[in-house]
Coordinates of C-alpha atoms in Angstrom, one line a residue:
Chain A
M62 CA 29.0 19.4 19.2
A63 CA 28.2 21.3 22.4
Y64 CA 25.8 24.2 22.3
S65 CA 26.4 27.5 24.1
E66 CA 24.4 28.1 27.2
K67 CA 22.5 30.9 25.4
V68 CA 21.5 28.6 22.6
V69 CA 20.2 26.0 25.1
E70 CA 18.3 28.6 27.1
L71 CA 16.6 30.0 24.0
N72 CA 15.6 26.6 22.9
E73 CA 14.2 25.6 26.3
R74 CA 12.4 28.9 26.7
P75 CA 11.8 30.3 23.2
V76 CA 10.7 33.8 24.1
N77 CA 8.5 35.5 21.5
M78 CA 7.5 32.3 19.8
G79 CA 4.2 32.8 18.1
T80 CA 2.2 34.5 15.4
L81 CA 1.0 38.1 14.8
D82 CA -2.0 39.0 12.8
K83 CA -0.8 39.1 9.2
A84 CA -3.8 41.2 8.2
D85 CA -2.8 44.0 10.6
P86 CA -1.4 46.8 8.4
N87 CA 1.3 47.5 11.0
V88 CA 2.6 43.9 10.9
G89 CA 5.4 43.0 8.5
T90 CA 6.1 39.3 7.9
G91 CA 9.4 37.9 6.7
L92 CA 9.6 34.2 5.6
V93 CA 13.1 33.1 4.7
G94 CA 15.0 29.9 4.1
A95 CA 13.7 26.7 2.5
P96 CA 12.4 23.4 3.9
A97 CA 14.7 21.4 1.6
C98 CA 17.7 23.2 3.2
G99 CA 16.5 22.3 6.6
D100 CA 15.6 25.7 7.9
V101 CA 12.8 28.1 7.5
M102 CA 12.3 31.2 9.6
R103 CA 9.2 33.4 9.9
L104 CA 9.7 36.7 11.7
Q105 CA 6.8 39.1 12.3
L106 CA 7.2 42.6 13.5
R107 CA 4.5 45.0 14.6
I108 CA 5.8 48.5 13.8
G109 CA 4.1 51.6 15.1
D110 CA 3.4 54.7 13.0
D111 CA 6.4 56.3 14.7
G112 CA 8.7 53.6 13.2
I113 CA 9.3 51.9 16.6
I114 CA 9.1 48.1 16.7
Q115 CA 6.5 47.3 19.3
D116 CA 6.3 43.6 19.1
A117 CA 8.2 40.7 17.4
K118 CA 7.3 37.0 17.1
F119 CA 9.0 34.1 15.3
K120 CA 8.3 30.6 14.2
T121 CA 11.2 28.5 13.0
F122 CA 11.7 25.1 11.4
G123 CA 15.4 24.4 11.9
C124 CA 18.1 23.2 14.2
G125 CA 18.7 24.5 17.7
S126 CA 21.0 27.3 16.4
A127 CA 18.4 28.5 14.0
I128 CA 15.7 28.6 16.6
A129 CA 18.0 30.4 19.0
S130 CA 19.0 32.9 16.3
S131 CA 15.4 33.8 15.5
A132 CA 14.4 34.0 19.2
L133 CA 17.4 36.3 19.9
V134 CA 16.6 38.8 17.2
T135 CA 13.0 39.1 18.4
E136 CA 14.4 40.0 21.8
W137 CA 16.8 42.5 20.3
V138 CA 14.5 44.4 17.9
K139 CA 11.7 45.2 20.3
G140 CA 11.8 48.9 21.1
M141 CA 14.3 49.5 18.2
T142 CA 13.6 51.8 15.3
V143 CA 13.4 50.2 11.9
D144 CA 16.8 51.6 11.0
Q145 CA 18.3 50.2 14.1
A146 CA 16.8 46.8 13.4
L147 CA 18.2 46.9 9.8
A148 CA 21.6 47.6 11.2
I149 CA 21.7 44.2 13.1
S150 CA 24.3 42.0 11.4
N151 CA 24.5 38.3 11.4
R152 CA 27.9 38.7 13.0
D153 CA 26.3 40.2 16.1
V154 CA 23.9 37.1 16.3
A155 CA 26.7 34.6 15.8
R156 CA 28.9 36.3 18.4
E157 CA 26.1 36.5 21.0
L158 CA 25.3 32.8 20.5
A159 CA 28.9 31.6 20.0
L160 CA 27.9 29.8 16.9
P161 CA 30.5 27.5 15.3
P162 CA 31.4 28.0 11.6
V163 CA 28.9 25.4 10.3
K164 CA 26.1 27.3 12.0
I165 CA 26.9 30.8 10.7
H166 CA 24.2 30.4 8.1
C167 CA 21.6 30.3 10.9
S168 CA 22.6 33.8 11.9
V169 CA 22.6 35.0 8.3
L170 CA 19.0 33.7 8.0
A171 CA 18.0 35.7 11.1
E172 CA 19.4 38.9 9.6
D173 CA 17.6 38.1 6.3
A174 CA 14.4 37.6 8.3
I175 CA 14.5 41.0 9.9
K176 CA 15.2 42.6 6.4
A177 CA 12.3 40.6 4.8
A178 CA 9.9 41.5 7.6
I179 CA 10.7 45.2 7.3
A180 CA 10.5 45.1 3.5
D181 CA 7.0 43.5 3.8
F182 CA 5.9 46.2 6.3
K183 CA 7.2 49.0 4.0
K184 CA 5.4 47.4 1.0
K185 CA 2.2 47.3 2.9
R186 CA 2.7 50.9 3.9
E187 CA 3.3 51.9 0.3
E188 CA 0.2 50.0 -0.9
R189 CA -1.9 51.7 1.8
A190 CA -0.4 55.1 0.8
G191 CA -1.1 54.4 -2.8
K192 CA -4.7 53.4 -2.1
A193 CA -5.1 56.5 0.1
A194 CA -3.7 58.7 -2.8
V195 CA -6.1 57.0 -5.2
A196 CA -9.0 57.6 -2.8
Q197 CA -8.0 61.2 -2.6
T198 CA -7.9 61.8 -6.4
N199 CA -11.0 59.8 -7.1
P200 CA -13.5 60.9 -4.4
Chain B
M416 CA 9.0 3.9 37.5
A417 CA 11.1 6.5 35.6
P418 CA 14.1 4.9 33.9
K419 CA 17.6 5.9 34.6
L420 CA 18.8 8.8 32.4
P421 CA 20.4 9.3 29.9
I422 CA 18.8 6.5 27.8
Y423 CA 20.9 5.0 25.1
M424 CA 19.0 4.2 21.8
D425 CA 21.8 4.5 19.3
Y426 CA 22.9 0.9 19.1
H427 CA 23.8 1.3 15.4
A428 CA 26.5 3.7 16.3
T429 CA 28.1 1.4 18.9
T430 CA 27.1 -1.0 21.7
P431 CA 28.2 -1.2 25.2
V432 CA 30.5 -4.1 26.0
D433 CA 28.5 -7.0 27.5
P434 CA 29.7 -7.7 31.0
R435 CA 30.3 -11.4 29.9
V436 CA 32.5 -10.1 27.1
L437 CA 34.5 -8.0 29.5
E438 CA 35.1 -11.0 31.7
A439 CA 36.4 -13.0 28.7
M440 CA 38.9 -10.1 27.9
L441 CA 40.3 -9.3 31.3
P442 CA 42.8 -12.2 31.7
Y443 CA 44.5 -11.1 28.4
L444 CA 45.0 -7.6 29.7
R445 CA 46.5 -8.9 33.0
E446 CA 48.4 -12.1 33.5
D447 CA 48.0 -13.6 30.0
F448 CA 49.5 -10.8 28.1
G449 CA 51.5 -12.8 25.6
N450 CA 52.0 -12.2 21.9
A451 CA 50.0 -14.8 20.0
A452 CA 53.0 -15.0 17.5
S453 CA 55.4 -16.1 20.3
R454 CA 55.7 -19.8 19.4
N455 CA 58.2 -20.9 22.0
H456 CA 56.8 -20.2 25.5
P457 CA 53.5 -20.6 27.4
F458 CA 52.7 -16.9 27.3
G459 CA 52.5 -17.1 23.5
W460 CA 50.6 -20.3 23.6
K461 CA 48.0 -19.0 25.9
A462 CA 47.5 -15.9 23.7
E463 CA 47.4 -18.1 20.6
A464 CA 44.8 -20.4 22.2
A465 CA 42.6 -17.4 23.0
V466 CA 42.8 -16.1 19.4
E467 CA 42.0 -19.5 18.0
L468 CA 39.0 -20.0 20.2
A469 CA 37.8 -16.5 19.2
R470 CA 38.4 -17.4 15.5
K471 CA 36.2 -20.4 15.9
Q472 CA 33.5 -18.5 17.8
V473 CA 33.4 -15.8 15.1
A474 CA 33.4 -18.4 12.3
D475 CA 30.5 -20.2 13.9
L476 CA 28.4 -17.1 14.0
I477 CA 28.4 -16.8 10.2
H478 CA 28.7 -20.6 9.4
A479 CA 32.2 -20.3 8.2
S480 CA 35.4 -22.3 9.0
D481 CA 37.9 -20.8 11.4
K482 CA 40.5 -20.8 8.7
E483 CA 38.4 -18.3 6.8
I484 CA 38.5 -15.5 9.5
V485 CA 41.1 -12.7 9.3
F486 CA 41.2 -10.4 12.3
T487 CA 41.5 -6.7 11.5
S488 CA 41.1 -3.4 13.4
G489 CA 37.4 -3.1 12.5
A490 CA 34.9 -3.2 9.7
T491 CA 36.4 -0.1 8.0
E492 CA 39.7 -1.9 7.6
S493 CA 37.9 -5.1 6.5
N494 CA 36.0 -3.2 3.8
N495 CA 39.1 -1.6 2.6
L496 CA 41.0 -4.9 2.6
A497 CA 38.2 -6.8 0.8
L498 CA 37.8 -4.2 -2.0
K499 CA 41.4 -3.1 -2.5
G500 CA 42.6 -6.7 -1.9
V501 CA 40.3 -8.2 -4.6
V502 CA 41.0 -5.4 -7.1
E503 CA 44.7 -5.8 -6.7
F504 CA 44.7 -9.6 -6.8
Y505 CA 42.3 -10.0 -9.7
K506 CA 43.5 -7.0 -11.8
H507 CA 44.3 -9.3 -14.8
K508 CA 40.8 -10.7 -14.7
G509 CA 38.8 -7.5 -14.7
D510 CA 38.4 -4.2 -13.0
H511 CA 34.7 -3.5 -12.5
I512 CA 32.9 -3.3 -9.1
I513 CA 29.2 -3.1 -8.5
T514 CA 27.9 -1.6 -5.3
L515 CA 24.9 0.3 -3.8
S516 CA 24.7 4.0 -3.4
T517 CA 23.4 3.4 0.2
E518 CA 26.5 1.5 1.3
H519 CA 28.6 2.7 4.2
K520 CA 31.3 5.3 3.5
A521 CA 34.0 2.7 4.2
V522 CA 32.8 1.0 1.0
L523 CA 31.9 4.0 -1.0
D524 CA 35.0 6.0 -0.3
T525 CA 37.2 3.0 -1.0
C526 CA 35.4 2.7 -4.3
K527 CA 36.0 6.3 -5.0
R528 CA 39.7 5.9 -4.4
L529 CA 39.9 2.9 -6.7
E530 CA 38.2 5.0 -9.4
R531 CA 40.7 7.7 -8.8
I532 CA 43.6 5.3 -9.0
R533 CA 42.4 4.0 -12.3
Q534 CA 41.9 7.5 -13.7
E535 CA 45.3 8.8 -12.6
R536 CA 47.0 5.7 -14.2
L537 CA 45.1 6.2 -17.4
D538 CA 46.0 9.9 -17.4
E539 CA 49.7 9.1 -17.0
L540 CA 49.6 6.6 -19.8
K541 CA 47.7 9.0 -22.0
A542 CA 50.3 11.7 -21.4
L543 CA 53.1 9.3 -22.2
R544 CA 51.5 8.2 -25.5
L545 CA 50.7 11.8 -26.5
A546 CA 54.3 12.8 -25.8
Q547 CA 55.5 10.0 -28.1
L548 CA 53.1 11.0 -30.8
S549 CA 53.6 14.7 -30.7
G550 CA 57.2 15.1 -29.5
Q551 CA 55.9 17.8 -27.1
D552 CA 55.7 18.0 -23.3
V553 CA 52.1 17.1 -22.4
T554 CA 50.3 19.2 -19.7
P555 CA 46.7 19.0 -18.5
E556 CA 46.1 22.1 -20.5
N557 CA 47.2 20.9 -23.9
A558 CA 46.3 17.2 -23.5
T559 CA 42.8 17.4 -25.0
A560 CA 44.0 19.4 -28.0
L561 CA 46.9 17.0 -28.6
A562 CA 44.6 14.0 -28.3
A563 CA 42.3 15.4 -31.0
E564 CA 45.2 16.3 -33.2
H565 CA 46.7 12.9 -33.1
A566 CA 43.4 11.0 -33.2
L567 CA 44.3 9.2 -29.9
E568 CA 41.1 7.2 -29.7
Q569 CA 42.0 5.5 -33.0
D570 CA 45.6 4.9 -32.0
A571 CA 46.3 1.1 -31.7
T572 CA 49.0 1.5 -29.1
W573 CA 46.8 3.7 -26.9
Q574 CA 43.9 1.2 -27.3
K575 CA 46.2 -1.5 -26.0
W576 CA 47.6 0.6 -23.2
S577 CA 44.2 1.8 -22.0
A578 CA 43.1 -1.8 -21.5
L579 CA 46.1 -2.6 -19.2
P580 CA 45.4 -3.3 -15.5
T581 CA 45.5 0.0 -13.6
G582 CA 45.4 -1.2 -10.0
G583 CA 42.1 0.8 -9.8
A584 CA 38.6 0.0 -10.8
R585 CA 35.5 1.2 -12.5
V586 CA 32.5 1.3 -10.2
T587 CA 28.8 1.1 -10.8
Y588 CA 26.7 2.5 -8.0
L589 CA 23.2 1.0 -8.1
T590 CA 20.3 3.0 -6.7
P591 CA 18.0 0.9 -4.5
N592 CA 14.3 1.0 -4.7
K593 CA 12.3 3.3 -2.4
D594 CA 12.2 0.6 0.3
G595 CA 16.0 0.6 0.2
L596 CA 16.3 -2.9 -1.3
V597 CA 18.6 -3.7 -4.3
D598 CA 16.9 -4.2 -7.6
L599 CA 18.0 -7.7 -8.6
E600 CA 17.3 -7.2 -12.3
A601 CA 19.4 -4.0 -12.3
L602 CA 22.2 -5.9 -10.5
K603 CA 22.1 -8.7 -13.1
A604 CA 22.1 -6.2 -16.0
A605 CA 25.1 -4.3 -14.5
I606 CA 27.4 -7.3 -14.5
T607 CA 29.8 -7.4 -17.4
D608 CA 32.7 -9.7 -18.4
R609 CA 35.0 -7.2 -16.7
T610 CA 33.1 -7.4 -13.3
I611 CA 35.1 -9.0 -10.6
L612 CA 33.2 -8.0 -7.4
V613 CA 29.8 -7.1 -6.2
S614 CA 29.7 -5.4 -2.8
V615 CA 26.2 -5.2 -1.1
M616 CA 25.8 -4.7 2.6
L617 CA 23.8 -7.2 4.8
A618 CA 21.9 -4.5 6.8
N619 CA 22.0 -0.7 6.4
N620 CA 23.4 1.3 9.2
E621 CA 20.8 4.1 8.9
I622 CA 17.6 2.5 7.9
G623 CA 18.3 -1.1 9.0
V624 CA 17.1 -2.5 5.7
V625 CA 18.2 -6.1 5.1
Q626 CA 19.3 -7.0 1.6
P627 CA 18.3 -10.3 -0.1
L628 CA 21.8 -11.7 0.1
A629 CA 20.9 -15.3 -0.8
E630 CA 19.5 -14.1 -4.2
I631 CA 22.4 -11.8 -4.7
G632 CA 24.8 -14.7 -3.9
R633 CA 23.0 -16.9 -6.5
I634 CA 23.4 -14.3 -9.2
C635 CA 27.0 -13.7 -8.4
R636 CA 27.9 -17.4 -8.4
E637 CA 26.1 -17.9 -11.7
K638 CA 28.0 -15.1 -13.3
G639 CA 31.4 -16.0 -11.7
V640 CA 31.7 -12.8 -9.8
L641 CA 32.8 -12.5 -6.2
L642 CA 30.4 -11.2 -3.6
H643 CA 31.5 -9.1 -0.7
T644 CA 29.1 -8.0 2.0
D645 CA 29.6 -5.4 4.7
A646 CA 27.9 -7.4 7.5
T647 CA 28.9 -4.9 10.2
Q648 CA 25.3 -4.0 11.3
G649 CA 23.5 -7.2 10.4
A650 CA 25.8 -10.0 11.8
G651 CA 24.5 -11.2 15.1
K652 CA 21.2 -9.3 14.6
V653 CA 19.7 -11.2 11.6
P654 CA 20.4 -14.6 10.2
F655 CA 23.7 -14.6 8.2
D656 CA 25.1 -17.7 6.7
V657 CA 28.0 -17.4 4.3
E658 CA 27.4 -20.9 2.9
A659 CA 23.7 -20.6 2.3
M660 CA 24.1 -17.1 0.9
Q661 CA 27.2 -17.9 -1.1
V662 CA 29.1 -14.9 0.2
D663 CA 32.8 -14.8 -0.7
L664 CA 34.0 -12.0 1.6
A665 CA 32.3 -10.5 4.6
S666 CA 33.3 -7.6 6.9
L667 CA 32.5 -7.8 10.6
S668 CA 32.9 -5.6 13.6
A669 CA 33.0 -6.5 17.3
H670 CA 31.7 -3.2 18.7
K671 CA 28.3 -3.5 16.9
M672 CA 27.6 -6.8 18.7
Y673 CA 28.5 -5.9 22.3
G674 CA 32.2 -6.5 21.9
P675 CA 35.0 -4.0 22.2
K676 CA 35.9 -1.2 19.7
G677 CA 39.0 -1.5 17.5
V678 CA 38.6 -5.1 16.4
G679 CA 36.8 -6.7 13.5
A680 CA 37.3 -9.4 10.9
L681 CA 37.2 -10.2 7.3
Y682 CA 35.7 -13.5 6.2
V683 CA 37.6 -14.8 3.2
R684 CA 36.2 -17.9 1.5
R685 CA 38.5 -21.0 1.1
K686 CA 36.2 -23.2 -1.1
P687 CA 36.3 -22.1 -3.8
R688 CA 39.3 -20.2 -2.8
V689 CA 39.2 -16.4 -2.8
R690 CA 42.5 -14.5 -2.9
I691 CA 43.2 -11.0 -1.7
A692 CA 46.4 -8.9 -1.7
P693 CA 47.2 -7.5 1.7
I694 CA 47.0 -3.7 2.3
I695 CA 49.2 -3.8 5.4
D696 CA 52.6 -5.5 5.0
G697 CA 54.8 -6.8 7.8
G698 CA 55.3 -9.9 9.8
G699 CA 52.8 -12.0 7.7
H700 CA 50.2 -12.5 10.5
E701 CA 46.8 -13.8 9.6
R702 CA 48.2 -16.0 6.8
G703 CA 49.8 -13.0 5.2
M704 CA 46.5 -11.2 4.7
R705 CA 46.9 -8.8 7.6
S706 CA 50.2 -8.2 9.3
G707 CA 50.4 -6.7 12.8
T708 CA 50.5 -8.2 16.3
L709 CA 47.1 -9.5 17.2
N710 CA 45.0 -7.5 19.6
V711 CA 44.5 -10.6 21.8
A712 CA 42.2 -9.2 24.5
S713 CA 39.9 -7.6 22.1
I714 CA 39.9 -10.6 19.8
A715 CA 38.9 -12.8 22.8
G716 CA 36.1 -10.3 23.5
F717 CA 35.0 -10.4 19.9
G718 CA 34.8 -14.2 20.1
K719 CA 32.8 -14.1 23.2
A720 CA 30.5 -11.5 21.7
A721 CA 30.0 -13.6 18.6
E722 CA 29.2 -16.7 20.8
L723 CA 26.6 -14.7 22.8
A724 CA 25.1 -13.3 19.6
R725 CA 24.8 -16.7 18.1
A726 CA 23.1 -18.1 21.3
E727 CA 20.8 -15.2 22.0
M728 CA 20.0 -13.8 18.5
A729 CA 16.7 -15.5 18.0
D730 CA 15.2 -14.5 21.4
E731 CA 16.7 -11.0 21.2
A732 CA 15.3 -10.4 17.7
V733 CA 11.8 -11.2 19.0
R734 CA 12.2 -9.0 22.0
L735 CA 13.7 -6.1 20.0
G736 CA 11.0 -6.5 17.3
R737 CA 8.3 -6.1 20.1
L738 CA 10.1 -3.0 21.5
R739 CA 10.3 -1.4 18.1
Q740 CA 6.6 -2.0 17.5
R741 CA 5.8 -0.5 20.9
L742 CA 7.9 2.5 20.0
L743 CA 6.4 2.9 16.5
D744 CA 2.8 2.4 17.8
G745 CA 3.3 4.8 20.6
L746 CA 4.6 7.5 18.3
Q747 CA 2.0 7.0 15.6
R748 CA -0.9 7.0 18.1
E749 CA -0.1 10.5 19.2
L750 CA 1.6 12.1 16.1
D751 CA 0.4 12.7 12.6
F752 CA 2.8 13.2 9.6
C753 CA 5.2 10.4 10.6
H754 CA 7.0 8.6 7.8
V755 CA 9.0 5.4 8.3
N756 CA 12.0 5.4 6.0
G757 CA 12.8 2.2 4.2
S758 CA 11.1 -1.2 4.3
L759 CA 9.6 -2.1 7.7
E760 CA 9.4 -5.7 6.7
H761 CA 13.0 -6.3 5.5
R762 CA 14.6 -4.6 8.5
M763 CA 16.7 -5.3 11.5
P764 CA 14.5 -5.7 14.5
G765 CA 16.1 -2.9 16.5
N766 CA 16.0 -0.2 13.9
L767 CA 13.4 2.5 13.5
N768 CA 14.2 5.4 11.1
I769 CA 11.3 7.8 11.1
S770 CA 10.7 11.3 9.9
F771 CA 8.6 13.7 11.9
A772 CA 7.6 16.2 9.2
Y773 CA 7.9 19.9 9.9
V774 CA 10.4 19.3 12.7
E775 CA 14.1 19.5 12.1
G776 CA 16.0 16.4 13.3
E777 CA 18.8 18.1 15.2
A778 CA 16.4 20.4 17.0
L779 CA 14.4 17.4 18.2
M780 CA 17.6 15.7 19.3
M781 CA 18.5 18.7 21.3
A782 CA 15.0 18.8 22.8
I783 CA 15.3 15.1 23.9
K784 CA 18.8 15.5 25.1
D785 CA 18.4 12.7 27.7
V786 CA 17.9 10.2 24.9
A787 CA 20.8 9.3 22.7
V788 CA 19.6 8.8 19.1
S789 CA 20.9 9.9 15.7
S790 CA 19.5 12.0 12.8
G791 CA 19.9 12.2 9.0
S792 CA 19.6 16.0 9.3
A793 CA 22.4 17.9 7.6
C794 CA 22.9 19.8 10.8
T795 CA 24.3 16.8 12.5
S796 CA 27.1 16.5 10.0
A797 CA 29.8 18.9 8.9
S798 CA 28.3 19.0 5.4
L799 CA 25.1 20.8 4.5
E800 CA 23.6 17.8 2.8
P801 CA 21.1 15.6 4.6
S802 CA 21.6 11.8 4.7
Y803 CA 22.7 10.4 1.3
V804 CA 21.1 7.1 2.2
L805 CA 17.6 8.7 2.6
R806 CA 18.2 10.8 -0.5
A807 CA 19.1 7.6 -2.5
L808 CA 15.7 6.2 -1.4
G809 CA 14.0 9.2 -2.9
V810 CA 13.1 10.6 0.5
E811 CA 12.5 14.4 0.0
E812 CA 15.2 16.6 1.4
E813 CA 12.9 18.2 4.0
L814 CA 11.9 14.8 5.3
A815 CA 15.5 13.7 5.4
H816 CA 16.2 16.7 7.6
S817 CA 13.4 15.6 9.8
S818 CA 14.6 12.0 10.3
I819 CA 15.5 10.3 13.5
R820 CA 17.2 6.9 13.8
F821 CA 16.3 4.9 16.9
G822 CA 18.6 2.0 17.4
L823 CA 17.3 -0.4 20.0
G824 CA 19.5 -3.0 21.6
R825 CA 20.2 -5.6 24.2
F826 CA 19.9 -3.4 27.3
N827 CA 16.8 -1.3 26.4
T828 CA 13.6 -1.9 28.4
E829 CA 9.9 -1.4 27.9
E830 CA 10.1 1.3 30.5
E831 CA 12.7 3.2 28.4
V832 CA 10.6 2.8 25.3
D833 CA 7.5 4.2 27.0
Y834 CA 9.5 7.1 28.5
V835 CA 11.0 7.9 25.0
V836 CA 7.6 7.7 23.3
K837 CA 6.2 10.2 25.9
L838 CA 9.1 12.6 25.6
V839 CA 9.4 12.5 21.8
V840 CA 5.6 13.1 21.4
E841 CA 5.7 16.0 23.8
K842 CA 8.8 17.6 22.1
V843 CA 7.6 17.0 18.5
K844 CA 4.3 18.7 19.4
K845 CA 6.2 21.6 21.0
L846 CA 8.5 22.0 18.0
R847 CA 5.6 21.8 15.6
E848 CA 4.0 24.6 17.6
M849 CA 7.2 26.5 16.8
S850 CA 7.3 25.4 13.1
P851 CA 6.0 27.9 10.5
L852 CA 5.6 25.0 8.1
Y853 CA 3.3 23.1 10.4
E854 CA 1.2 26.2 10.9
M855 CA 1.0 26.7 7.1
V856 CA 0.0 23.1 6.6
Q857 CA -2.7 23.4 9.2
E858 CA -4.0 26.5 7.4
G859 CA -4.2 24.4 4.2
I860 CA -1.3 26.0 2.4
D861 CA 0.5 23.7 0.0
L862 CA 4.2 24.1 0.9
K863 CA 5.2 23.2 -2.6
S864 CA 3.3 26.2 -4.0
I865 CA 5.7 28.6 -2.1
E866 CA 8.8 30.0 -3.8
W867 CA 11.4 29.3 -1.2
T868 CA 14.7 31.2 -1.1
A869 CA 17.2 28.5 -1.2
H870 CA 20.5 29.5 0.6

């Protein structure tokens, strides 16, 4: 099977590959997939208090299409609002990378990773807000 | 000196035609184009002489007689002919086959079809009997209810009918041990008075593991069961002697031993005589076992390839064994978490099947695109399942996804091995940098403790 140029390029130069500080309250981490299925994506987003995504990093265990899908969404989401990022669909990813039908699940995983990372960020936010509220009522 | 790229290390998939083989073929594609079945002119005689020389050369490789070689289009056809031919011919004797779950698909899918044929025939007979008993039309929907109502299992006629030959077979698929080797006790225990055939491959195409055929042959002969072996990968690479191993049928392919594609053979024992029904009917070529005009040039090439394999196998095995050791040592020196799949001891010298944990096989293949290898990763196939061979050995799914098969062969050099070691080490390290799993393991996280979202 031949890969699209974009897939090859993102594998040779995986932009935004790396790790953000999990302990940072502004960083949301999404870990999706399963080793037994042959692909695991970890997407991390640093989201400002204004709701703008400032930075995005990924690490992926998976085939070339999975690596390219995760690298692509990190490129896309930087500068987006949380809502804009949530609107990214796997179809956009699949189209951009010209993924064949057997690789569509890689793009689905990338979409799931964005949603999981944002959910994690929101959860952290709520926990922080909860603690702040508790701190206020119990000085 | 840097070797020429791309580098071919996928000799289990196919091999290049040896230049000496090509030379042996060319006359039969040019001036000596005759049909080997033309008995009345020199064009036919020349073609026939070429085929008969090749028959002898192939027979000599496996210590058979030339009369025991049937030329086919390749090992897939040979496997089909052996299994279907025996089941058809011996259907009054029994209908049970024993094979391994790690066999090639040409054996496994043939077995599946034979099971389906048997089941369809039984379903037809059952519907017929139920119609007689109930006086109703029988459909798949009402068959179970009618069978219960008329106590079909106790019905004497049905009992007699269901024991009739079906033209299909029952199949036992033995799981090998974790080294990939057949469990001889399990094989013995699986043989029943209905067993007509055991089919166990000589060497596995993915993990290169070589089965103890002499022991299997002894068991089969003792029990009066025929032994077929798919020798596609092993013949010409490891010692294979149909007499010493008491093999009754053996499938061979030319293109795995530096011959051309599209030609193979089935060895069919003459003493004691083994019979098979043909699966291709026509002009009665190959003593009625395989009709069709002989592929003379390719058969001549197959013969030459077999002759070369016989002459050079011993030296080549030593050389390839050294190259494989160099490859394995080089990889293990630089990389942790490497797992060799299958027995290293009972293995073809040119095979190395190894999993680089936390790196997906297809991604690695893409990263080393100047080196042709193969992977057991699901992503290299249309299905989403990783290699059934590795799974049968009990290799965990994630390691099966991480497996790479290196197939070394006649034209690989030390320089190539060194280049591949360097490249693979670099790329595995790079992909591990990119792997969340590797990072987690470095942090001391047990990957099994995580609830993964299977998809």
